[in-house]
PDB file of C-alpha atoms and ligand atoms in Angstrom:
ATOM      1  CA  TYR A   1       0.347  -0.218   0.012  1.00 94.00           C
ATOM      2  CA  PRO A   2       0.944   3.746  -0.553  1.00 98.00           C
ATOM      3  CA  LYS A   3       1.715   5.498   2.639  1.00 98.00           C
ATOM      4  CA  ALA A   4       0.642   8.841   1.671  1.00 98.00           C
ATOM      5  CA  PHE A   5      -1.608  10.421  -1.154  1.00 98.00           C
ATOM      6  CA  ILE A   6      -1.386  14.228  -2.454  1.00 98.00           C
ATOM      7  CA  PHE A   7      -4.254  16.108  -3.852  1.00 98.00           C
ATOM      8  CA  ASP A   8      -4.051  18.725  -6.448  1.00 98.00           C
ATOM      9  CA  LEU A   9      -7.186  21.071  -4.928  1.00 97.00           C
ATOM     10  CA  ASP A  10      -8.853  22.740  -8.251  1.00 95.00           C
ATOM     11  CA  GLY A  11      -9.657  20.465 -10.953  1.00 94.00           C
ATOM     12  CA  VAL A  12      -8.930  17.018  -8.719  1.00 97.00           C
ATOM     13  CA  ILE A  13     -11.077  17.629  -5.160  1.00 98.00           C
ATOM     14  CA  THR A  14     -13.367  20.664  -6.483  1.00 97.00           C
ATOM     15  CA  ASP A  15     -14.808  22.332  -9.726  1.00 92.00           C
ATOM     16  CA  THR A  16     -12.938  25.561  -8.659  1.00 94.00           C
ATOM     17  CA  SER A  17     -10.714  25.145 -12.005  1.00 91.00           C
ATOM     18  CA  GLU A  18     -13.746  26.407 -13.981  1.00 92.00           C
ATOM     19  CA  PHE A  19     -13.662  29.551 -11.679  1.00 96.00           C
ATOM     20  CA  HIS A  20     -10.299  30.194 -12.723  1.00 97.00           C
ATOM     21  CA  TYR A  21     -11.196  30.165 -16.006  1.00 97.00           C
ATOM     22  CA  LEU A  22     -13.721  32.131 -15.821  1.00 97.00           C
ATOM     23  CA  ALA A  23     -11.723  34.544 -13.894  1.00 98.00           C
ATOM     24  CA  TRP A  24      -8.808  34.674 -16.251  1.00 98.00           C
ATOM     25  CA  LYS A  25     -11.204  35.162 -19.081  1.00 98.00           C
ATOM     26  CA  LYS A  26     -13.015  37.898 -17.643  1.00 98.00           C
ATOM     27  CA  LEU A  27      -9.796  39.656 -17.080  1.00 98.00           C
ATOM     28  CA  ALA A  28      -8.565  39.034 -20.358  1.00 97.00           C
ATOM     29  CA  ASP A  29     -11.751  40.456 -22.160  1.00 96.00           C
ATOM     30  CA  GLU A  30     -11.319  43.537 -20.166  1.00 96.00           C
ATOM     31  CA  ILE A  31      -8.052  44.189 -21.277  1.00 94.00           C
ATOM     32  CA  GLY A  32      -8.869  43.042 -24.795  1.00 93.00           C
ATOM     33  CA  ILE A  33      -7.196  39.550 -25.291  1.00 95.00           C
ATOM     34  CA  LYS A  34      -8.700  36.279 -26.020  1.00 96.00           C
ATOM     35  CA  ILE A  35      -8.395  33.183 -24.238  1.00 97.00           C
ATOM     36  CA  ASP A  36     -10.248  29.826 -24.521  1.00 97.00           C
ATOM     37  CA  ARG A  37     -10.228  26.168 -23.001  1.00 95.00           C
ATOM     38  CA  GLU A  38      -7.467  25.058 -24.848  1.00 94.00           C
ATOM     39  CA  PHE A  39      -5.000  27.663 -24.037  1.00 96.00           C
ATOM     40  CA  ASN A  40      -6.823  27.808 -20.369  1.00 95.00           C
ATOM     41  CA  GLU A  41      -4.835  24.006 -19.907  1.00 92.00           C
ATOM     42  CA  LYS A  42      -1.569  25.681 -19.706  1.00 94.00           C
ATOM     43  CA  LEU A  43      -2.661  27.844 -16.790  1.00 95.00           C
ATOM     44  CA  LYS A  44      -3.651  25.312 -14.618  1.00 92.00           C
ATOM     45  CA  GLY A  45      -1.304  24.521 -11.800  1.00 90.00           C
ATOM     46  CA  ILE A  46       1.006  27.406 -12.295  1.00 94.00           C
ATOM     47  CA  SER A  47       0.676  30.262 -10.113  1.00 95.00           C
ATOM     48  CA  ARG A  48      -1.603  33.597 -10.617  1.00 97.00           C
ATOM     49  CA  MET A  49       2.081  35.821 -11.912  1.00 96.00           C
ATOM     50  CA  GLU A  50       3.053  33.195 -14.044  1.00 96.00           C
ATOM     51  CA  SER A  51      -0.749  32.715 -15.477  1.00 97.00           C
ATOM     52  CA  LEU A  52      -0.964  36.180 -16.162  1.00 97.00           C
ATOM     53  CA  ASP A  53       2.447  36.604 -17.827  1.00 96.00           C
ATOM     54  CA  LEU A  54       1.453  33.694 -20.573  1.00 96.00           C
ATOM     55  CA  ILE A  55      -1.699  35.597 -20.930  1.00 97.00           C
ATOM     56  CA  LEU A  56      -0.706  38.805 -21.650  1.00 96.00           C
ATOM     57  CA  ALA A  57       2.375  37.121 -23.770  1.00 94.00           C
ATOM     58  CA  LEU A  58      -0.864  36.563 -26.269  1.00 94.00           C
ATOM     59  CA  SER A  59      -0.508  40.413 -27.026  1.00 91.00           C
ATOM     60  CA  PRO A  60       2.546  42.268 -27.876  1.00 83.00           C
ATOM     61  CA  SER A  61       1.076  45.229 -26.868  1.00 81.00           C
ATOM     62  CA  ASN A  62       1.121  44.030 -23.265  1.00 77.00           C
ATOM     63  CA  ASN A  63       4.912  43.251 -23.593  1.00 74.00           C
ATOM     64  CA  ASN A  64       6.200  45.739 -21.456  1.00 82.00           C
ATOM     65  CA  LEU A  65       3.746  46.756 -18.415  1.00 91.00           C
ATOM     66  CA  SER A  66       5.032  48.058 -15.150  1.00 94.00           C
ATOM     67  CA  ALA A  67       5.409  45.203 -12.070  1.00 95.00           C
ATOM     68  CA  ASP A  68       2.699  47.754 -10.415  1.00 97.00           C
ATOM     69  CA  GLU A  69       0.594  47.070 -13.148  1.00 96.00           C
ATOM     70  CA  LYS A  70       0.705  43.285 -13.507  1.00 96.00           C
ATOM     71  CA  GLU A  71       0.157  43.334  -9.353  1.00 97.00           C
ATOM     72  CA  ARG A  72      -3.086  45.622 -10.077  1.00 98.00           C
ATOM     73  CA  LEU A  73      -3.948  42.868 -12.732  1.00 97.00           C
ATOM     74  CA  ALA A  74      -3.291  39.478 -11.102  1.00 98.00           C
ATOM     75  CA  SER A  75      -5.104  41.244  -8.178  1.00 98.00           C
ATOM     76  CA  LYS A  76      -8.426  41.848 -10.190  1.00 98.00           C
ATOM     77  CA  LYS A  77      -8.319  38.041 -11.282  1.00 98.00           C
ATOM     78  CA  ASN A  78      -8.474  37.202  -7.955  1.00 98.00           C
ATOM     79  CA  GLU A  79     -11.045  39.518  -6.890  1.00 98.00           C
ATOM     80  CA  HIS A  80     -13.031  37.534  -9.619  1.00 98.00           C
ATOM     81  CA  TYR A  81     -11.785  34.616  -8.644  1.00 98.00           C
ATOM     82  CA  GLN A  82     -13.148  35.162  -5.140  1.00 97.00           C
ATOM     83  CA  GLU A  83     -16.466  36.459  -6.129  1.00 97.00           C
ATOM     84  CA  LEU A  84     -17.225  33.289  -8.065  1.00 96.00           C
ATOM     85  CA  ILE A  85     -16.219  30.950  -4.945  1.00 96.00           C
ATOM     86  CA  GLN A  86     -18.229  32.999  -2.365  1.00 95.00           C
ATOM     87  CA  SER A  87     -21.446  30.715  -2.553  1.00 92.00           C
ATOM     88  CA  ILE A  88     -19.082  27.305  -3.114  1.00 96.00           C
ATOM     89  CA  ASN A  89     -20.210  24.441  -0.716  1.00 97.00           C
ATOM     90  CA  ALA A  90     -19.814  20.813  -0.434  1.00 97.00           C
ATOM     91  CA  THR A  91     -22.133  20.174  -3.580  1.00 97.00           C
ATOM     92  CA  ASN A  92     -18.872  21.426  -5.153  1.00 97.00           C
ATOM     93  CA  ILE A  93     -16.712  18.787  -4.494  1.00 98.00           C
ATOM     94  CA  LEU A  94     -16.433  16.589  -7.472  1.00 98.00           C
ATOM     95  CA  PRO A  95     -17.919  13.142  -7.728  1.00 98.00           C
ATOM     96  CA  GLY A  96     -16.173  10.541  -5.726  1.00 98.00           C
ATOM     97  CA  ILE A  97     -13.731  12.688  -3.797  1.00 98.00           C
ATOM     98  CA  GLU A  98     -14.977  12.398  -0.895  1.00 98.00           C
ATOM     99  CA  VAL A  99     -15.993   8.621  -0.931  1.00 98.00           C
ATOM    100  CA  LEU A 100     -11.767   8.111  -1.729  1.00 98.00           C
ATOM    101  CA  LEU A 101     -10.537  10.424   0.929  1.00 98.00           C
ATOM    102  CA  LYS A 102     -13.068   8.112   3.547  1.00 98.00           C
ATOM    103  CA  GLU A 103     -11.464   5.245   1.995  1.00 98.00           C
ATOM    104  CA  ILE A 104      -7.485   6.217   2.315  1.00 98.00           C
ATOM    105  CA  ARG A 105      -8.469   7.475   5.750  1.00 98.00           C
ATOM    106  CA  ARG A 106      -9.743   3.993   6.943  1.00 98.00           C
ATOM    107  CA  ASN A 107      -6.736   2.116   5.484  1.00 98.00           C
ATOM    108  CA  ASN A 108      -4.646   4.878   7.871  1.00 98.00           C
ATOM    109  CA  ILE A 109      -2.597   6.140   4.931  1.00 98.00           C
ATOM    110  CA  LYS A 110      -1.778  10.073   5.355  1.00 98.00           C
ATOM    111  CA  ILE A 111      -3.745  12.329   3.026  1.00 98.00           C
ATOM    112  CA  ALA A 112      -1.641  16.487   2.212  1.00 98.00           C
ATOM    113  CA  LEU A 113      -3.105  19.018  -0.663  1.00 98.00           C
ATOM    114  CA  GLY A 114      -0.446  20.144  -2.864  1.00 98.00           C
ATOM    115  CA  SER A 115      -1.892  23.314  -3.997  1.00 96.00           C
ATOM    116  CA  ALA A 116      -0.638  26.459  -6.510  1.00 94.00           C
ATOM    117  CA  SER A 117      -3.377  28.113  -5.159  1.00 95.00           C
ATOM    118  CA  LYS A 118      -2.967  31.029  -2.247  1.00 95.00           C
ATOM    119  CA  ASN A 119      -6.908  30.259  -1.895  1.00 96.00           C
ATOM    120  CA  ALA A 120      -6.454  26.518  -0.765  1.00 96.00           C
ATOM    121  CA  THR A 121      -7.133  26.819   2.798  1.00 96.00           C
ATOM    122  CA  GLU A 122     -10.575  28.979   2.431  1.00 96.00           C
ATOM    123  CA  VAL A 123     -11.832  26.441  -0.403  1.00 97.00           C
ATOM    124  CA  LEU A 124     -11.430  23.675   1.905  1.00 98.00           C
ATOM    125  CA  LYS A 125     -12.822  25.268   4.570  1.00 97.00           C
ATOM    126  CA  GLN A 126     -16.070  26.190   2.081  1.00 97.00           C
ATOM    127  CA  LEU A 127     -16.274  22.895   1.473  1.00 98.00           C
ATOM    128  CA  GLY A 128     -16.218  21.434   4.248  1.00 98.00           C
ATOM    129  CA  ILE A 129     -13.665  18.895   4.093  1.00 98.00           C
ATOM    130  CA  THR A 130     -10.348  20.482   5.868  1.00 98.00           C
ATOM    131  CA  GLU A 131     -10.341  17.852   8.644  1.00 98.00           C
ATOM    132  CA  TYR A 132      -9.466  14.987   6.133  1.00 98.00           C
ATOM    133  CA  PHE A 133      -5.845  16.830   5.405  1.00 98.00           C
ATOM    134  CA  ASP A 134      -3.089  15.788   7.568  1.00 98.00           C
ATOM    135  CA  PHE A 135      -1.084  18.694   6.099  1.00 98.00           C
ATOM    136  CA  VAL A 136      -1.781  21.427   3.180  1.00 97.00           C
ATOM    137  CA  VAL A 137       1.116  22.521   1.205  1.00 97.00           C
ATOM    138  CA  ASP A 138       0.080  26.137  -0.559  1.00 93.00           C
ATOM    139  CA  ALA A 139       1.554  28.674  -2.449  1.00 90.00           C
ATOM    140  CA  SER A 140       2.776  30.365   0.332  1.00 91.00           C
ATOM    141  CA  THR A 141       4.596  27.276   1.665  1.00 91.00           C
ATOM    142  CA  VAL A 142       6.750  26.750  -1.227  1.00 95.00           C
ATOM    143  CA  THR A 143       9.425  28.832  -3.291  1.00 95.00           C
ATOM    144  CA  LYS A 144       8.980  27.050  -6.534  1.00 96.00           C
ATOM    145  CA  GLY A 145       5.787  26.003  -7.849  1.00 95.00           C
ATOM    146  CA  LYS A 146       4.785  23.132 -10.121  1.00 96.00           C
ATOM    147  CA  PRO A 147       6.075  22.004 -12.207  1.00 97.00           C
ATOM    148  CA  ASP A 148       9.048  21.902  -9.620  1.00 98.00           C
ATOM    149  CA  PRO A 149       8.020  19.015  -7.188  1.00 98.00           C
ATOM    150  CA  GLU A 150       8.799  20.968  -4.210  1.00 98.00           C
ATOM    151  CA  THR A 151       4.779  20.958  -3.434  1.00 98.00           C
ATOM    152  CA  PHE A 152       4.697  17.601  -3.499  1.00 98.00           C
ATOM    153  CA  THR A 153       8.238  16.760  -1.713  1.00 98.00           C
ATOM    154  CA  THR A 154       7.078  19.300   0.783  1.00 98.00           C
ATOM    155  CA  ALA A 155       3.847  17.532   1.640  1.00 98.00           C
ATOM    156  CA  ALA A 156       5.634  14.410   2.148  1.00 98.00           C
ATOM    157  CA  ASP A 157       8.907  15.583   4.116  1.00 98.00           C
ATOM    158  CA  ARG A 158       6.156  17.089   6.515  1.00 97.00           C
ATOM    159  CA  LEU A 159       4.384  13.986   6.745  1.00 98.00           C
ATOM    160  CA  HIS A 160       7.337  12.265   7.403  1.00 98.00           C
ATOM    161  CA  ILE A 161       6.925   9.875   3.984  1.00 98.00           C
ATOM    162  CA  PRO A 162       9.365   8.711   1.612  1.00 98.00           C
ATOM    163  CA  TYR A 163       8.510   9.983  -1.714  1.00 98.00           C
ATOM    164  CA  GLU A 164       8.637   6.545  -3.498  1.00 98.00           C
ATOM    165  CA  ALA A 165       5.224   5.334  -1.065  1.00 98.00           C
ATOM    166  CA  CYS A 166       3.228   8.622  -2.108  1.00 98.00           C
ATOM    167  CA  VAL A 167       0.512   8.818  -4.443  1.00 98.00           C
ATOM    168  CA  GLY A 168      -0.338  12.329  -6.437  1.00 98.00           C
ATOM    169  CA  VAL A 169      -3.239  12.974  -8.202  1.00 98.00           C
ATOM    170  CA  GLU A 170      -3.467  15.666 -10.666  1.00 98.00           C
ATOM    171  CA  ASP A 171      -5.486  17.683 -13.441  1.00 95.00           C
ATOM    172  CA  ALA A 172      -2.596  19.632 -14.619  1.00 94.00           C
ATOM    173  CA  LYS A 173      -0.016  18.709 -17.071  1.00 95.00           C
ATOM    174  CA  ALA A 174       2.531  21.052 -14.465  1.00 95.00           C
ATOM    175  CA  GLY A 175       1.034  19.000 -11.901  1.00 97.00           C
ATOM    176  CA  VAL A 176       2.087  15.651 -13.499  1.00 98.00           C
ATOM    177  CA  GLU A 177       5.571  16.681 -14.234  1.00 98.00           C
ATOM    178  CA  ALA A 178       5.896  17.858 -10.341  1.00 98.00           C
ATOM    179  CA  ILE A 179       4.780  14.454  -8.733  1.00 98.00           C
ATOM    180  CA  ASN A 180       6.772  12.442 -11.325  1.00 98.00           C
ATOM    181  CA  LYS A 181       9.974  14.389 -10.642  1.00 98.00           C
ATOM    182  CA  ALA A 182       9.628  14.047  -7.011  1.00 98.00           C
ATOM    183  CA  GLU A 183       8.987  10.145  -8.457  1.00 98.00           C
ATOM    184  CA  MET A 184       6.035   9.519  -6.758  1.00 98.00           C
ATOM    185  CA  PHE A 185       3.226   7.635  -8.144  1.00 98.00           C
ATOM    186  CA  SER A 186       1.566   9.941 -10.817  1.00 98.00           C
ATOM    187  CA  VAL A 187      -2.593   9.912 -11.059  1.00 98.00           C
ATOM    188  CA  GLY A 188      -3.807  11.960 -13.716  1.00 98.00           C
ATOM    189  CA  VAL A 189      -7.306  13.273 -14.005  1.00 97.00           C
ATOM    190  CA  GLY A 190      -8.542  14.280 -17.446  1.00 96.00           C
ATOM    191  CA  GLU A 191      -7.697  14.079 -20.798  1.00 95.00           C
ATOM    192  CA  ILE A 192      -4.784  11.661 -22.475  1.00 95.00           C
ATOM    193  CA  LYS A 193      -3.526  13.959 -24.565  1.00 94.00           C
ATOM    194  CA  HIS A 194      -2.513  16.447 -21.965  1.00 92.00           C
ATOM    195  CA  LEU A 195      -2.118  14.097 -19.180  1.00 95.00           C
ATOM    196  CA  GLY A 196      -0.215  11.222 -20.763  1.00 94.00           C
ATOM    197  CA  ASP A 197       3.104  11.839 -18.827  1.00 97.00           C
ATOM    198  CA  ALA A 198       0.795  10.225 -15.464  1.00 98.00           C
ATOM    199  CA  LYS A 199       1.171   6.796 -14.431  1.00 98.00           C
ATOM    200  CA  TYR A 200      -2.244   6.065 -14.181  1.00 98.00           C
ATOM    201  CA  VAL A 201      -4.887   8.260 -16.332  1.00 98.00           C
ATOM    202  CA  VAL A 202      -8.886   8.561 -15.391  1.00 98.00           C
ATOM    203  CA  GLN A 203     -10.665  10.669 -17.311  1.00 97.00           C
ATOM    204  CA  ASP A 204     -12.874  11.939 -14.312  1.00 97.00           C
ATOM    205  CA  THR A 205     -12.868  12.127 -10.361  1.00 98.00           C
ATOM    206  CA  SER A 206     -15.822   9.495 -10.281  1.00 98.00           C
ATOM    207  CA  GLU A 207     -13.029   7.080 -11.602  1.00 98.00           C
ATOM    208  CA  LEU A 208     -10.812   7.835  -8.653  1.00 98.00           C
ATOM    209  CA  VAL A 209     -11.140   4.270  -7.106  1.00 98.00           C
ATOM    210  CA  PHE A 210      -9.341   3.255  -4.023  1.00 98.00           C
ATOM    211  CA  GLU A 211      -8.615   0.034  -4.921  1.00 98.00           C
ATOM    212  CA  GLU A 212      -7.825   0.766  -8.442  1.00 98.00           C
ATOM    213  CA  ILE A 213      -5.187   3.405  -7.626  1.00 98.00           C
ATOM    214  CA  VAL A 214      -3.274   0.657  -5.099  1.00 98.00           C
ATOM    215  CA  LYS A 215      -3.477  -1.753  -7.428  1.00 98.00           C
ATOM    216  CA  ARG A 216      -1.914   0.198 -10.474  1.00 98.00           C
ATOM    217  CA  TYR A 217       0.544   1.544  -8.057  1.00 98.00           C
ATOM    218  CA  ASN A 218       1.518  -2.251  -6.992  1.00 97.00           C
ATOM    219  CA  ASP A 219       1.726  -3.162 -10.444  1.00 93.00           C
TER     220      ASP A 219
HETATM  221  P1  LIG B   1      -4.396  31.392  -6.991  1.00 56.49           P
HETATM  222  P2  LIG B   1      -4.018  23.892  -7.904  1.00 56.49           P
HETATM  223  C1  LIG B   1      -3.769  26.321  -9.104  1.00 56.49           C
HETATM  224  O1  LIG B   1      -4.338  25.005  -7.910  1.00 56.49           O
HETATM  225  C2  LIG B   1      -4.950  26.732 -10.121  1.00 56.49           C
HETATM  226  O2  LIG B   1      -4.463  25.082 -10.876  1.00 56.49           O
HETATM  227  C3  LIG B   1      -4.044  27.338 -11.063  1.00 56.49           C
HETATM  228  O3  LIG B   1      -5.070  27.678 -12.105  1.00 56.49           O
HETATM  229  C4  LIG B   1      -3.744  28.606 -10.367  1.00 56.49           C
HETATM  230  O4  LIG B   1      -3.542  30.012 -11.239  1.00 56.49           O
HETATM  231  C5  LIG B   1      -3.348  28.628  -9.116  1.00 56.49           C
HETATM  232  O5  LIG B   1      -3.585  27.625  -8.169  1.00 56.49           O
HETATM  233  C6  LIG B   1      -3.011  29.839  -8.080  1.00 56.49           C
HETATM  234  O6  LIG B   1      -4.317  29.806  -7.776  1.00 56.49           O
HETATM  235  O7  LIG B   1      -4.777  32.460  -7.485  1.00 56.49           O
HETATM  236  O8  LIG B   1      -5.994  30.969  -6.270  1.00 56.49           O
HETATM  237  O9  LIG B   1      -3.218  31.743  -5.819  1.00 56.49           O
HETATM  238  O10 LIG B   1      -4.430  23.287  -9.281  1.00 56.49           O
HETATM  239  O11 LIG B   1      -2.603  24.220  -7.848  1.00 56.49           O
HETATM  240  O12 LIG B   1      -4.821  23.332  -6.922  1.00 56.49           O
HETATM  241 MG1  LIG B   2      -5.237  21.455 -10.456  1.00 56.49          MG
END
């Protein structure tokens, strides 16, 4: 059996990745840049400022914005995001996740969160699932975000679990890369064309079944 599961938040535990997309889209509209869902795959799992830089790079006219102006745009996106997540609750937990968390707990396996989001703690609270997590790694805990492995290695270190005994679950390409670099077992949730590097890929969270993941881990 693995000794720890480390979960990404947005797009794995909850459907907030859709809210991140809508918030970026609103901001991009405001500055006259078009983004779509395909482009949004690049924004998943990476930090707020890195996401903004990728969006600004789509339009040459935004090339040399000052640091202050970029801060302002990033804060504005976060305002849009916080407005969208104001009303989230347990119904926003993705299918199969709560059963999976319970099953992991029942088997005395540790659980950590490995999120790039500064809003992670607040989102867990609103979903009412904080108690499942032995440790939370968010954007304030690490210096190097995904695809650097630090988010996942920090969680394992704090739980005192060797990396090879950890399972990481991610919906983002950058996140799967981070798990693989940490030499943990990577589970990808989403389309195989984005997540082909994961050791095990499921299409959506309802397919995240404890016994099945453990079986793949042991193979
Ligand atoms: P915030 P995750 C990531 O969370 C999101 O996937 C990514 O789209 C977002 O830009 C990032 O958090 C930062 O979020 O602006 O709230 O600090 O998927 O790593 O849980
Ligand atoms: Mg994610």
